[in-house]
């Protein structure tokens, strides 16, 4: 086993031991057993148990001495935000004010010297004691990740066995935000030269626009991500509940901690972490009985693949405004390099469409760093699940409309009323209203 794989498995093994003993009620003793005075083990132990700075996601566990092969992608090269610098010995220093917690450096670190914190162990007591409801909200990319036999109903049953009160598919809230984004497009793209950047889904895309391509901030739609909408929705319907997001993404761990939206989600775990949790507590989701199912539309279910957001919003806009002259002409980019190129092109005036969607990972969330299966297979599962939906768009989905009423939205146009749709709005803060998306402002 090479050093990197060894370190990865050591971090994962420590995590698994902690989860197992947390469910047995003797995690403190296990921590003392694992602690061996070796600084790397102790660092892995700290972050596997959810310790360290509560506002930070990516941590350095040791000095690497700059051992990465020259010319290879390494942490510095992967960082979009110039958050990684080296000291005189070549050791990595993470600049806290520049780091967005996107996790790209963790993905490429050959020596597992950089890790993302695991947030599950502190939750186990809450899940076991059941003194308050803890909901799992699961990303649209989950379908197929845990094997073809693991349906949404079986996944819900498995999560309940872990102690969750229930599971909500984030796709349901992607449906809701699809409506909002379609209306935002309708409001702001009124001339051929106008365009809009969707703010949905991907925190890496949003951070790129906010930090690197600030001139484009006026064009970004003022919406929270489906994860945040879902967390807020669950808490609105179940006051006092805690919410845990499950997805293929490290960057979502950081998004959940952002100051203006940190009310929504209390912890984030990844698909790979969940797979390990099931393994150590002896749950095989495929063998469980189906639990009740949900009713998201095709629109919300296809978000996990590149182009899914654009397609969902375009279908919904056509349904809401069939006679609209200016249709959505979507352009998409996936992977950091392509997102960069698209944003640079737009800044230089080469705008090939009027609706821009970017996803930080190749293939979209099905290609996320903590996905379990091959991205092509993930995409296939997501597309099939999308086709199985009972409705193409949220407009035709009576369950979505019913849910919206329970959240205080009685008419789709309420989405444009900030007093009624506050839980879905994110103020990116730098621009005035009227010609917010006008290309004149570049
Ligand atoms: Fe996370 Fe990648 Fe999906 Fe962006 S594209 S939300 S970084 S998994």
Tab-separated table of C-alpha atoms and ligand atoms in Angstrom:
chain	number	residue	atom	x	y	z
A	1	UNK	CA	0.000	0.000	0.000
A	2	UNK	CA	1.462	3.387	-0.874
A	3	UNK	CA	1.819	6.041	1.796
A	4	UNK	CA	-1.185	8.030	0.691
A	5	UNK	CA	-3.541	5.046	0.701
A	6	UNK	CA	-2.135	4.015	4.079
A	7	UNK	CA	-2.792	7.418	5.566
A	8	UNK	CA	-6.261	7.565	4.065
A	9	UNK	CA	-7.147	4.184	5.475
A	10	UNK	CA	-5.669	5.145	8.837
A	11	UNK	CA	-7.901	8.229	8.978
A	12	UNK	CA	-10.916	6.177	7.903
A	13	UNK	CA	-10.113	3.351	10.313
A	14	UNK	CA	-9.945	5.787	13.208
A	15	UNK	CA	-13.288	7.257	12.126
A	16	UNK	CA	-14.883	3.813	11.952
A	17	UNK	CA	-13.622	2.841	15.398
A	18	UNK	CA	-15.027	6.061	16.819
A	19	UNK	CA	-18.438	5.574	15.182
A	20	UNK	CA	-18.689	1.994	16.403
A	21	UNK	CA	-17.823	2.886	19.966
A	22	UNK	CA	-19.993	6.025	19.930
A	23	UNK	CA	-23.003	3.786	19.232
A	24	UNK	CA	-21.850	1.455	22.020
A	25	UNK	CA	-21.473	4.401	24.411
A	26	UNK	CA	-17.740	4.119	25.104
A	27	UNK	CA	-16.172	6.483	22.590
A	28	UNK	CA	-14.158	8.379	25.225
A	29	UNK	CA	-12.329	5.186	26.189
A	30	UNK	CA	-11.675	4.408	22.525
A	31	UNK	CA	-10.192	7.866	22.005
A	32	UNK	CA	-7.761	7.219	24.846
A	33	UNK	CA	-6.857	3.829	23.359
A	34	UNK	CA	-6.147	5.305	19.920
A	35	UNK	CA	-4.161	8.249	21.213
A	36	UNK	CA	-0.554	7.120	21.032
A	37	UNK	CA	1.520	10.253	21.231
A	38	UNK	CA	2.234	10.093	17.511
A	39	UNK	CA	1.325	13.530	16.285
A	40	UNK	CA	-0.256	12.381	12.998
A	41	UNK	CA	-2.435	9.795	14.711
A	42	UNK	CA	-3.512	12.373	17.245
A	43	UNK	CA	-4.339	14.864	14.508
A	44	UNK	CA	-6.364	12.264	12.589
A	45	UNK	CA	-8.101	11.431	15.854
A	46	UNK	CA	-8.967	15.057	16.464
A	47	UNK	CA	-10.573	15.609	13.059
A	48	UNK	CA	-12.186	12.156	12.816
A	49	UNK	CA	-13.963	12.913	16.089
A	50	UNK	CA	-15.241	16.271	14.823
A	51	UNK	CA	-12.774	18.385	16.832
A	52	UNK	CA	-10.742	21.422	15.818
A	53	UNK	CA	-11.909	24.915	14.926
A	54	UNK	CA	-15.697	24.668	14.521
A	55	UNK	CA	-15.698	27.109	11.605
A	56	UNK	CA	-13.022	25.318	9.590
A	57	UNK	CA	-13.373	22.329	7.296
A	58	UNK	CA	-9.912	21.648	5.848
A	59	UNK	CA	-6.999	20.975	8.188
A	60	UNK	CA	-3.322	20.252	7.835
A	61	UNK	CA	-2.344	17.215	9.886
A	62	UNK	CA	1.395	17.492	9.431
A	63	UNK	CA	4.211	19.246	7.609
A	64	UNK	CA	4.747	17.556	4.275
A	65	UNK	CA	8.069	19.192	3.412
A	66	UNK	CA	6.925	19.895	-0.152
A	67	UNK	CA	7.327	16.304	-1.321
A	68	UNK	CA	4.868	16.548	-4.225
A	69	UNK	CA	6.380	15.734	-7.595
A	70	UNK	CA	7.230	18.843	-9.574
A	71	UNK	CA	4.755	19.771	-12.276
A	72	UNK	CA	2.022	17.620	-10.823
A	73	UNK	CA	-1.260	18.942	-9.617
A	74	UNK	CA	-0.752	19.619	-5.970
A	75	UNK	CA	-2.591	21.519	-3.276
A	76	UNK	CA	-1.232	24.897	-4.328
A	77	UNK	CA	-2.064	24.351	-7.982
A	78	UNK	CA	-5.546	23.118	-7.135
A	79	UNK	CA	-6.443	26.096	-4.954
A	80	UNK	CA	-8.513	28.655	-6.787
A	81	UNK	CA	-8.326	31.156	-4.040
A	82	UNK	CA	-4.567	31.351	-3.385
A	83	UNK	CA	-5.185	30.060	0.105
A	84	UNK	CA	-2.164	27.753	0.150
A	85	UNK	CA	1.339	29.075	0.554
A	86	UNK	CA	4.616	27.389	1.491
A	87	UNK	CA	7.110	28.222	4.196
A	88	UNK	CA	10.892	28.104	3.681
A	89	UNK	CA	10.934	24.301	4.074
A	90	UNK	CA	8.157	23.832	1.541
A	91	UNK	CA	5.566	23.081	4.183
A	92	UNK	CA	2.013	24.047	3.483
A	93	UNK	CA	0.351	26.932	5.261
A	94	UNK	CA	-3.388	27.413	4.794
A	95	UNK	CA	-4.320	31.103	4.867
A	96	UNK	CA	-7.538	31.078	6.903
A	97	UNK	CA	-8.988	34.248	5.399
A	98	UNK	CA	-8.570	32.989	1.857
A	99	UNK	CA	-9.615	29.357	2.325
A	100	UNK	CA	-13.222	28.712	1.294
A	101	UNK	CA	-13.148	25.083	2.436
A	102	UNK	CA	-13.846	23.802	-1.076
A	103	UNK	CA	-11.732	20.711	-0.434
A	104	UNK	CA	-9.956	20.655	-3.804
A	105	UNK	CA	-6.599	20.477	-1.979
A	106	UNK	CA	-7.768	17.483	0.059
A	107	UNK	CA	-8.662	15.699	-3.175
A	108	UNK	CA	-5.177	16.083	-4.630
A	109	UNK	CA	-2.945	15.756	-1.553
A	110	UNK	CA	-0.885	12.644	-2.253
A	111	UNK	CA	0.235	12.221	1.335
A	112	UNK	CA	-3.087	12.716	3.085
A	113	UNK	CA	-1.502	15.617	4.926
A	114	UNK	CA	-4.670	17.648	4.377
A	115	UNK	CA	-8.010	16.297	5.556
A	116	UNK	CA	-11.593	17.396	5.781
A	117	UNK	CA	-13.131	17.159	9.207
A	118	UNK	CA	-15.668	14.388	9.810
A	119	UNK	CA	-18.729	15.677	11.619
A	120	UNK	CA	-20.656	12.530	12.446
A	121	UNK	CA	-19.285	11.306	15.780
A	122	UNK	CA	-20.648	14.209	17.896
A	123	UNK	CA	-24.102	13.494	16.427
A	124	UNK	CA	-24.307	9.901	17.585
A	125	UNK	CA	-25.423	10.756	21.113
A	126	UNK	CA	-28.279	12.870	19.717
A	127	UNK	CA	-29.283	10.070	17.353
A	128	UNK	CA	-29.241	7.503	20.145
A	129	UNK	CA	-30.920	9.576	22.849
A	130	UNK	CA	-33.628	10.916	20.539
A	131	UNK	CA	-34.161	13.931	22.783
A	132	UNK	CA	-34.760	16.019	19.665
A	133	UNK	CA	-35.607	15.078	16.084
A	134	UNK	CA	-32.596	14.869	13.789
A	135	UNK	CA	-33.428	14.807	10.081
A	136	UNK	CA	-31.206	13.560	7.288
A	137	UNK	CA	-31.473	15.521	4.061
A	138	UNK	CA	-29.867	13.736	1.148
A	139	UNK	CA	-28.445	15.153	-2.084
A	140	UNK	CA	-30.036	14.250	-5.452
A	141	UNK	CA	-26.817	12.408	-6.388
A	142	UNK	CA	-27.510	9.664	-3.813
A	143	UNK	CA	-29.476	7.451	-6.137
A	144	UNK	CA	-27.401	4.389	-7.092
A	145	UNK	CA	-24.453	5.344	-4.864
A	146	UNK	CA	-25.145	2.600	-2.327
A	147	UNK	CA	-25.944	-0.073	-4.910
A	148	UNK	CA	-28.726	-0.445	-7.475
A	149	UNK	CA	-31.017	-2.143	-4.953
A	150	UNK	CA	-30.962	0.786	-2.526
A	151	UNK	CA	-34.117	2.702	-3.347
A	152	UNK	CA	-35.010	5.976	-1.635
A	153	UNK	CA	-37.397	4.028	0.609
A	154	UNK	CA	-34.664	1.621	1.701
A	155	UNK	CA	-32.264	4.486	2.298
A	156	UNK	CA	-34.858	6.180	4.491
A	157	UNK	CA	-35.291	2.950	6.476
A	158	UNK	CA	-31.507	2.633	6.898
A	159	UNK	CA	-31.117	6.203	8.108
A	160	UNK	CA	-33.930	5.718	10.602
A	161	UNK	CA	-32.051	2.699	11.951
A	162	UNK	CA	-29.096	4.988	12.583
A	163	UNK	CA	-31.423	7.121	14.723
A	164	UNK	CA	-32.558	9.785	12.259
A	165	UNK	CA	-36.145	10.881	12.707
A	166	UNK	CA	-36.691	10.967	8.957
A	167	UNK	CA	-35.077	11.540	5.566
A	168	UNK	CA	-35.947	14.266	3.101
A	169	UNK	CA	-34.701	14.244	-0.473
A	170	UNK	CA	-33.104	17.601	-1.264
A	171	UNK	CA	-34.549	17.093	-4.769
A	172	UNK	CA	-37.881	18.253	-3.345
A	173	UNK	CA	-36.345	21.610	-2.488
A	174	UNK	CA	-34.424	21.689	-5.755
A	175	UNK	CA	-37.917	21.574	-7.267
A	176	UNK	CA	-38.946	24.572	-5.198
A	177	UNK	CA	-35.857	26.557	-6.153
A	178	UNK	CA	-36.361	25.637	-9.789
A	179	UNK	CA	-39.586	27.611	-9.634
A	180	UNK	CA	-37.821	30.526	-8.017
A	181	UNK	CA	-34.964	30.537	-10.513
A	182	UNK	CA	-37.388	30.394	-13.447
A	183	UNK	CA	-39.176	33.444	-12.056
A	184	UNK	CA	-35.881	35.241	-11.389
A	185	UNK	CA	-34.904	34.637	-14.999
A	186	UNK	CA	-38.287	35.920	-16.130
A	187	UNK	CA	-37.859	39.078	-14.049
A	188	UNK	CA	-34.300	39.885	-14.937
A	189	UNK	CA	-33.600	38.648	-18.427
A	190	UNK	CA	-35.820	40.911	-20.471
A	191	UNK	CA	-33.465	41.896	-23.300
A	192	UNK	CA	-31.438	39.766	-25.654
A	193	UNK	CA	-28.195	41.006	-24.109
A	194	UNK	CA	-29.166	40.220	-20.481
A	195	UNK	CA	-27.928	37.115	-18.762
A	196	UNK	CA	-28.055	35.440	-15.389
A	197	UNK	CA	-25.756	33.156	-13.432
A	198	UNK	CA	-27.560	30.605	-11.339
A	199	UNK	CA	-26.514	30.657	-7.694
A	200	UNK	CA	-27.869	27.196	-7.100
A	201	UNK	CA	-26.194	24.053	-5.934
A	202	UNK	CA	-22.477	24.398	-6.106
A	203	UNK	CA	-20.556	26.316	-3.437
A	204	UNK	CA	-17.347	26.192	-5.481
A	205	UNK	CA	-19.069	27.955	-8.375
A	206	UNK	CA	-20.560	30.554	-6.016
A	207	UNK	CA	-17.210	31.129	-4.287
A	208	UNK	CA	-15.478	31.544	-7.655
A	209	UNK	CA	-17.919	34.249	-8.658
A	210	UNK	CA	-17.868	35.969	-5.269
A	211	UNK	CA	-14.116	35.910	-4.774
A	212	UNK	CA	-12.494	35.838	-8.185
A	213	UNK	CA	-14.991	37.195	-10.699
A	214	UNK	CA	-16.643	39.847	-8.558
A	215	UNK	CA	-17.762	41.891	-11.545
A	216	UNK	CA	-20.217	39.113	-12.266
A	217	UNK	CA	-21.853	39.193	-8.832
A	218	UNK	CA	-24.589	41.551	-10.106
A	219	UNK	CA	-25.655	38.785	-12.461
A	220	UNK	CA	-25.996	36.043	-9.895
A	221	UNK	CA	-29.516	35.155	-8.851
A	222	UNK	CA	-30.376	35.844	-5.205
A	223	UNK	CA	-31.222	32.284	-4.162
A	224	UNK	CA	-29.951	29.893	-1.524
A	225	UNK	CA	-28.869	26.393	-2.530
A	226	UNK	CA	-31.313	23.471	-2.374
A	227	UNK	CA	-29.385	22.185	0.681
A	228	UNK	CA	-29.993	25.425	2.574
A	229	UNK	CA	-33.626	25.652	1.438
A	230	UNK	CA	-34.202	22.073	2.549
A	231	UNK	CA	-32.578	22.603	5.956
A	232	UNK	CA	-34.625	25.720	6.552
A	233	UNK	CA	-37.786	24.046	5.294
A	234	UNK	CA	-37.369	21.092	7.650
A	235	UNK	CA	-36.746	23.409	10.600
A	236	UNK	CA	-39.768	25.520	9.682
A	237	UNK	CA	-41.985	22.432	9.717
A	238	UNK	CA	-40.289	20.844	12.745
A	239	UNK	CA	-39.200	23.607	15.130
A	240	UNK	CA	-36.296	22.524	17.295
A	241	UNK	CA	-35.120	19.853	14.846
A	242	UNK	CA	-31.508	19.366	13.816
A	243	UNK	CA	-30.591	18.799	10.169
A	244	UNK	CA	-27.746	16.748	8.695
A	245	UNK	CA	-26.925	16.983	4.986
A	246	UNK	CA	-25.560	13.901	3.234
A	247	UNK	CA	-23.826	14.323	-0.120
A	248	UNK	CA	-20.759	13.644	-2.277
A	249	UNK	CA	-19.168	16.970	-1.448
A	250	UNK	CA	-16.538	18.468	0.864
A	251	UNK	CA	-17.442	22.037	-0.094
A	252	UNK	CA	-20.934	21.627	1.366
A	253	UNK	CA	-19.296	21.251	4.796
A	254	UNK	CA	-17.970	24.776	4.370
A	255	UNK	CA	-21.170	26.150	2.827
A	256	UNK	CA	-23.145	25.009	5.869
A	257	UNK	CA	-20.907	27.201	8.046
A	258	UNK	CA	-21.242	30.416	6.027
A	259	UNK	CA	-22.383	33.186	8.290
A	260	UNK	CA	-25.642	34.207	6.587
A	261	UNK	CA	-26.941	30.657	6.060
A	262	UNK	CA	-25.541	28.697	8.986
A	263	UNK	CA	-28.990	28.431	10.560
A	264	UNK	CA	-30.003	25.814	7.972
A	265	UNK	CA	-27.783	22.743	8.386
A	266	UNK	CA	-26.099	21.542	11.586
A	267	UNK	CA	-23.695	18.988	10.149
A	268	UNK	CA	-22.624	17.513	6.825
A	269	UNK	CA	-21.543	13.948	6.156
A	270	UNK	CA	-20.389	12.483	2.881
A	271	UNK	CA	-21.562	9.413	0.982
A	272	UNK	CA	-18.245	7.701	1.702
A	273	UNK	CA	-18.568	8.441	5.405
A	274	UNK	CA	-22.133	7.119	5.385
A	275	UNK	CA	-20.977	3.934	3.668
A	276	UNK	CA	-18.423	3.436	6.452
A	277	UNK	CA	-21.017	4.196	9.137
A	278	UNK	CA	-23.394	1.567	7.727
A	279	UNK	CA	-20.514	-0.921	7.589
A	280	UNK	CA	-19.484	-0.553	11.234
A	281	UNK	CA	-22.979	-0.566	12.689
A	282	UNK	CA	-23.969	-3.529	10.520
A	283	UNK	CA	-26.723	-1.955	8.399
A	284	UNK	CA	-27.185	-3.120	4.830
A	285	UNK	CA	-29.748	-0.727	3.291
A	286	UNK	CA	-30.416	-3.123	0.392
A	287	UNK	CA	-31.872	-5.688	2.802
A	288	UNK	CA	-34.345	-3.371	4.517
A	289	UNK	CA	-38.045	-2.934	3.889
A	290	UNK	CA	-39.098	0.105	1.884
A	291	UNK	CA	-40.078	3.104	3.968
A	292	UNK	CA	-42.504	5.706	2.618
A	293	UNK	CA	-41.480	7.566	-0.526
A	294	UNK	CA	-41.422	11.155	-1.699
A	295	UNK	CA	-42.683	12.914	-4.758
A	296	UNK	CA	-40.075	15.164	-6.267
A	297	UNK	CA	-40.339	15.973	-9.977
A	298	UNK	CA	-37.935	15.145	-12.767
A	299	UNK	CA	-36.705	18.742	-12.430
A	300	UNK	CA	-35.422	18.354	-8.861
A	301	UNK	CA	-34.032	14.861	-9.386
A	302	UNK	CA	-31.698	15.675	-12.279
A	303	UNK	CA	-29.738	18.397	-10.483
A	304	UNK	CA	-26.874	16.047	-9.735
A	305	UNK	CA	-25.496	15.945	-13.278
A	306	UNK	CA	-24.004	18.765	-15.321
A	307	UNK	CA	-26.750	20.589	-17.195
A	308	UNK	CA	-29.482	19.294	-14.899
A	309	UNK	CA	-30.149	22.680	-13.278
A	310	UNK	CA	-30.444	24.454	-16.637
A	311	UNK	CA	-32.733	21.792	-18.052
A	312	UNK	CA	-34.995	21.842	-15.003
A	313	UNK	CA	-35.303	25.633	-15.021
A	314	UNK	CA	-35.790	25.845	-18.764
A	315	UNK	CA	-38.608	23.228	-18.677
A	316	UNK	CA	-40.217	25.076	-15.778
A	317	UNK	CA	-39.986	28.485	-17.456
A	318	UNK	CA	-41.555	27.051	-20.624
A	319	UNK	CA	-44.354	25.649	-18.478
A	320	UNK	CA	-44.895	28.943	-16.612
A	321	UNK	CA	-44.441	31.299	-19.567
A	322	UNK	CA	-45.029	29.347	-22.780
A	323	UNK	CA	-45.310	32.533	-24.866
A	324	UNK	CA	-42.157	34.150	-23.590
A	325	UNK	CA	-40.047	35.434	-26.476
A	326	UNK	CA	-36.642	35.167	-24.833
A	327	UNK	CA	-36.097	31.548	-23.927
A	328	UNK	CA	-33.355	30.162	-21.760
A	329	UNK	CA	-30.185	29.584	-23.745
A	330	UNK	CA	-28.132	27.695	-21.227
A	331	UNK	CA	-24.399	27.236	-21.179
A	332	UNK	CA	-22.747	25.007	-18.648
A	333	UNK	CA	-19.310	24.312	-17.351
A	334	UNK	CA	-18.165	21.517	-15.109
A	335	UNK	CA	-14.834	21.212	-13.382
A	336	UNK	CA	-12.884	24.154	-12.112
A	337	UNK	CA	-10.935	24.756	-15.320
A	338	UNK	CA	-14.044	24.899	-17.503
A	339	UNK	CA	-15.878	27.117	-14.995
A	340	UNK	CA	-12.913	29.466	-15.015
A	341	UNK	CA	-12.859	29.587	-18.792
A	342	UNK	CA	-16.572	30.247	-19.033
A	343	UNK	CA	-16.463	33.064	-16.479
A	344	UNK	CA	-13.412	34.604	-18.141
A	345	UNK	CA	-15.130	34.472	-21.521
A	346	UNK	CA	-18.175	36.191	-20.078
A	347	UNK	CA	-16.050	38.924	-18.514
A	348	UNK	CA	-14.451	39.484	-21.894
A	349	UNK	CA	-17.861	39.847	-23.481
A	350	UNK	CA	-18.014	36.439	-25.154
A	351	UNK	CA	-21.351	35.340	-23.799
A	352	UNK	CA	-22.749	32.371	-25.648
A	353	UNK	CA	-26.017	32.136	-23.717
A	354	UNK	CA	-28.245	33.907	-21.233
A	355	UNK	CA	-28.248	31.358	-18.420
A	356	UNK	CA	-24.937	30.192	-16.968
A	357	UNK	CA	-24.585	27.113	-14.808
A	358	UNK	CA	-21.311	26.025	-13.253
A	359	UNK	CA	-20.421	22.956	-11.222
A	360	UNK	CA	-17.039	22.576	-9.519
A	361	UNK	CA	-16.673	18.851	-10.241
A	362	UNK	CA	-16.352	17.086	-13.573
A	363	UNK	CA	-19.767	15.727	-14.457
A	364	UNK	CA	-21.440	17.705	-11.654
A	365	UNK	CA	-22.193	16.276	-8.206
A	366	UNK	CA	-22.120	12.684	-9.486
A	367	UNK	CA	-18.387	13.397	-9.925
A	368	UNK	CA	-18.050	14.842	-6.397
A	369	UNK	CA	-14.944	13.954	-4.379
A	370	UNK	CA	-16.847	11.760	-1.949
A	371	UNK	CA	-19.097	9.970	-4.420
A	372	UNK	CA	-18.848	6.199	-4.213
A	373	UNK	CA	-19.536	5.036	-7.760
A	374	UNK	CA	-18.144	6.008	-11.137
A	375	UNK	CA	-19.556	9.385	-12.317
A	376	UNK	CA	-20.896	7.908	-15.570
A	377	UNK	CA	-22.852	5.289	-13.610
A	378	UNK	CA	-24.000	7.957	-11.178
A	379	UNK	CA	-25.317	10.054	-14.034
A	380	UNK	CA	-27.172	7.066	-15.489
A	381	UNK	CA	-28.895	6.359	-12.171
A	382	UNK	CA	-29.835	10.023	-11.759
A	383	UNK	CA	-31.305	10.214	-15.282
A	384	UNK	CA	-33.335	7.042	-14.763
A	385	UNK	CA	-34.647	8.273	-11.427
A	386	UNK	CA	-35.587	11.562	-13.096
A	387	UNK	CA	-37.619	9.686	-15.719
A	388	UNK	CA	-39.501	7.773	-13.011
A	389	UNK	CA	-40.893	10.992	-11.500
A	390	UNK	CA	-44.635	11.503	-11.792
A	391	UNK	CA	-44.236	15.059	-13.097
A	392	UNK	CA	-41.729	16.862	-15.289
A	393	UNK	CA	-41.755	20.215	-13.500
A	394	UNK	CA	-42.654	21.414	-10.007
A	395	UNK	CA	-45.572	23.398	-11.464
A	396	UNK	CA	-47.348	20.112	-12.164
A	397	UNK	CA	-46.371	18.492	-8.888
A	398	UNK	CA	-49.184	18.743	-6.367
A	399	UNK	CA	-46.876	17.579	-3.563
A	400	UNK	CA	-44.491	20.463	-4.191
A	401	UNK	CA	-47.388	22.913	-4.294
A	402	UNK	CA	-48.756	21.471	-1.044
A	403	UNK	CA	-45.354	21.751	0.610
A	404	UNK	CA	-45.005	25.343	-0.538
A	405	UNK	CA	-48.272	26.263	1.159
A	406	UNK	CA	-47.018	24.769	4.402
A	407	UNK	CA	-43.948	26.976	4.016
A	408	UNK	CA	-46.071	30.108	3.536
A	409	UNK	CA	-45.883	30.382	-0.271
A	410	UNK	CA	-49.433	30.348	-1.636
A	411	UNK	CA	-48.726	31.544	-5.154
A	412	UNK	CA	-45.572	31.038	-7.222
A	413	UNK	CA	-45.221	34.804	-7.541
A	414	UNK	CA	-44.701	34.977	-3.767
A	415	UNK	CA	-41.150	33.871	-4.574
A	416	UNK	CA	-40.431	37.393	-5.739
A	417	UNK	CA	-41.757	38.854	-2.478
A	418	UNK	CA	-38.870	39.029	-0.046
A	419	UNK	CA	-41.154	39.048	2.984
A	420	UNK	CA	-42.773	35.759	1.957
A	421	UNK	CA	-39.804	33.985	0.426
A	422	UNK	CA	-37.094	35.045	2.898
A	423	UNK	CA	-35.981	31.470	3.586
A	424	UNK	CA	-35.121	30.989	-0.105
A	425	UNK	CA	-33.349	34.281	-0.673
A	426	UNK	CA	-29.653	34.928	-0.415
A	427	UNK	CA	-28.420	38.465	-0.745
A	428	UNK	CA	-25.100	38.341	-2.538
A	429	UNK	CA	-25.054	41.841	-1.537
A	430	UNK	CA	-23.286	44.011	-4.000
A	431	UNK	CA	-25.769	45.323	-6.416
A	432	UNK	CA	-28.876	47.311	-6.767
A	433	UNK	CA	-32.134	45.912	-7.904
A	434	UNK	CA	-33.393	47.232	-11.171
A	435	UNK	CA	-30.816	46.335	-13.762
A	436	UNK	CA	-29.183	43.724	-11.609
A	437	UNK	CA	-28.535	41.391	-14.481
A	438	UNK	CA	-28.042	43.945	-17.180
A	439	UNK	CA	-24.992	43.366	-19.278
A	440	UNK	CA	-24.364	47.121	-19.231
A	441	UNK	CA	-22.963	46.743	-15.775
A	442	UNK	CA	-19.984	44.638	-16.687
B	1	LIG	FE1	-19.996	19.790	-4.405
B	1	LIG	FE2	-18.825	19.107	-6.720
B	1	LIG	FE3	-21.486	19.126	-6.519
B	1	LIG	FE4	-20.130	21.447	-6.534
B	1	LIG	S1	-20.279	19.955	-8.239
B	1	LIG	S2	-21.818	20.889	-5.140
B	1	LIG	S3	-18.269	20.862	-5.399
B	1	LIG	S4	-20.084	17.774	-5.410
